[in-house]
Amino acid sequence: MTTNTTAPAAAAPATARPSLRGSRAMTLIATCLGAMITFLQITATVSALTTIQRDLRIDPTTVIWIPSAYTLVVASMVLSAATLGNRYGRRRMFGAGVIAMIVGGAVVAGAPSAAWVIVGQLVAGLGGALILPNSLAILSATFTDPHRRTEVITAWSAASGVGLAVGPLIAGALLQHYQWHSVYLSTIVLGLVTLVVAAIGVAESRPSAARLDVPGLLLGTVAIAAAVYAMIQGGKDGYTSPVMVVAWVVAAVALVGFVLVELRTSAPMLDVRLLRSGSFSAVMVVAAVSLFGFTGVAILMVLFHERAQALSPLDTGWRMLALFAVYAAAAFGAGRLIRRTGFKAPLTAGLVLGAVASFGLAAQGPTTPFSQRWPLLALFGAASALVVAPATAAALASVAPAQAGMASGAVNAARQVGSVIGTSLLGTLLTTTMLADLPDRLAAHQVGEPTRTAVQAAVAAGATGDQPLPDPVRSALAEALTSGVQAGLRINGIVFLVTAVLALTVIRNRPHEH
């Protein structure tokens, strides 16, 4: 279950084994803590977005860049980070990733402007990219029994759910007493603990002679970055504006160049020949969609609770536990489930149930009580666990054993690409829908001029501040934001349903006898 190898043919001799020092229990704890940090950064940031926007007076488009900057770097660098681990040592690169997370958290904690917040997120994203594949590779090298390995990988996946769950609670508790900068102290503290545990108990995996695929890295990064830039900025400037058209063209050309380079190099970052397997290609889509929805829906629901329902970050955090805690609990059981049912049933059921939950949440408004919402949040959490956790196992079942490392790395990269697209696309859809719907909402609540124009300009510029608003204006803003959240949830439901059909019809149900 390593996340990358050199070339498929060279995977076997390059298999890394841990040295004699190290503890299995401490290794599992360290890697799970690393997974927690990478996902804690996401939900803690989302929970603090409203406060950050008000304090720094950030426009809605720039706000989307704050969480997207982190996931963008993770998605762009995760495959190359696996190669660095194979070449220079997985524990070493894992530790470097934790240090990068600490540095990134420190930069954001001291950020005086939106630009510095984004810079800190970019640095933290590099840390996340180094942690994710190398923590999985460390577990693979430490736990060689296939069944035991599946259990620890499931525990690793569940730890990411714990990070998602505690992020809003930690952020909410700190925001009640301190400024938003304090939220990122949690990353620093948890990172320091992880470094100590890794230094004591994690053995270094024997590195291979893997060569860094620099052309693939550059082209893949450009393709993802250009596409994400077009998705986010296009919501503000128009998706057909000249600059956005150039961005889409750059993304397409870079993607084609990436495929050509990976086909010709002897040590590809991603062996695109794996995509010849219909089952493997379908798993890539499922993996991307799983975090597209999970990350995107999490952001939509946090913003809905904080802005449409005017709840505090801590109250929002408690409500989001219905999603994140259920995900973490269900992820523990997903590994055992697939041993009984195969891959099709949990993947398809998870996607269908996720769609049902999305449509149900999309039907709720600002006045809907939480008693009617938490069952849907819990359902979406359980559904996501049925998709996210088994995706790696399904990918490995679709390829030859010698290609397992590359397949696992590809799934990890697909997840992160889905995460950044979910953050950027659904976040941008929320913003554009809200801004388009706001004039009609203000008119419906009989807000006259010049107040109507002033409110629209303030929202577009992110300068609403903390000043009390008249009830009609507040109601109009809540309804406009809710319309944006509902649009994103409906899109997510449609994407999940389409992907469920793909999973049911294409993915191989049991490991293939190669």
PDB file of C-alpha atoms in Angstrom, residues 53 66 68 98 105 133 141 159 162 180 187 209 219 229-230 249 255 270 273 325 348 351 394 403 458 493 503:
ATOM      1  CA  GLN A  53     -12.873  37.351   6.120  1.00  0.00           C
ATOM      2  CA  ILE A  66      -7.593  30.239   1.516  1.00  0.00           C
ATOM      3  CA  SER A  68      -7.979  25.886  -1.872  1.00  0.00           C
ATOM      4  CA  VAL A  98       5.355  17.606   9.697  1.00  0.00           C
ATOM      5  CA  GLY A 105       0.742  27.017  10.711  1.00  0.00           C
ATOM      6  CA  PRO A 133       1.960   9.204   0.821  1.00  0.00           C
ATOM      7  CA  ALA A 141       6.674  -1.378   5.037  1.00  0.00           C
ATOM      8  CA  ALA A 159      -7.688   9.103  11.978  1.00  0.00           C
ATOM      9  CA  VAL A 162     -10.876  12.383  13.714  1.00  0.00           C
ATOM     10  CA  TRP A 180      -8.468  33.680  14.611  1.00  0.00           C
ATOM     11  CA  THR A 187      -1.352  22.489  14.061  1.00  0.00           C
ATOM     12  CA  ALA A 209      17.102   4.616  -6.295  1.00  0.00           C
ATOM     13  CA  LEU A 219       3.469  19.781 -15.986  1.00  0.00           C
ATOM     14  CA  TYR A 229      -7.374  29.146 -10.987  1.00  0.00           C
ATOM     15  CA  ALA A 230      -9.880  29.161 -13.857  1.00  0.00           C
ATOM     16  CA  VAL A 249      -5.884  26.247 -22.603  1.00  0.00           C
ATOM     17  CA  LEU A 255      -2.280  17.848 -19.131  1.00  0.00           C
ATOM     18  CA  LEU A 270       2.263   8.301 -12.583  1.00  0.00           C
ATOM     19  CA  ARG A 273      -0.807   2.935 -18.635  1.00  0.00           C
ATOM     20  CA  ALA A 325     -17.637  11.616  14.045  1.00  0.00           C
ATOM     21  CA  THR A 348     -22.064   2.047  -4.852  1.00  0.00           C
ATOM     22  CA  LEU A 351     -22.316   7.102  -3.380  1.00  0.00           C
ATOM     23  CA  ALA A 394     -10.314  -1.314  -4.857  1.00  0.00           C
ATOM     24  CA  GLN A 403       1.969  -1.983  -9.600  1.00  0.00           C
ATOM     25  CA  ALA A 458     -20.148  45.321   0.867  1.00  0.00           C
ATOM     26  CA  GLY A 493     -25.849  14.891  -5.315  1.00  0.00           C
ATOM     27  CA  ALA A 503     -18.853   2.114  -9.703  1.00  0.00           C
TER      28      ALA A 503
END
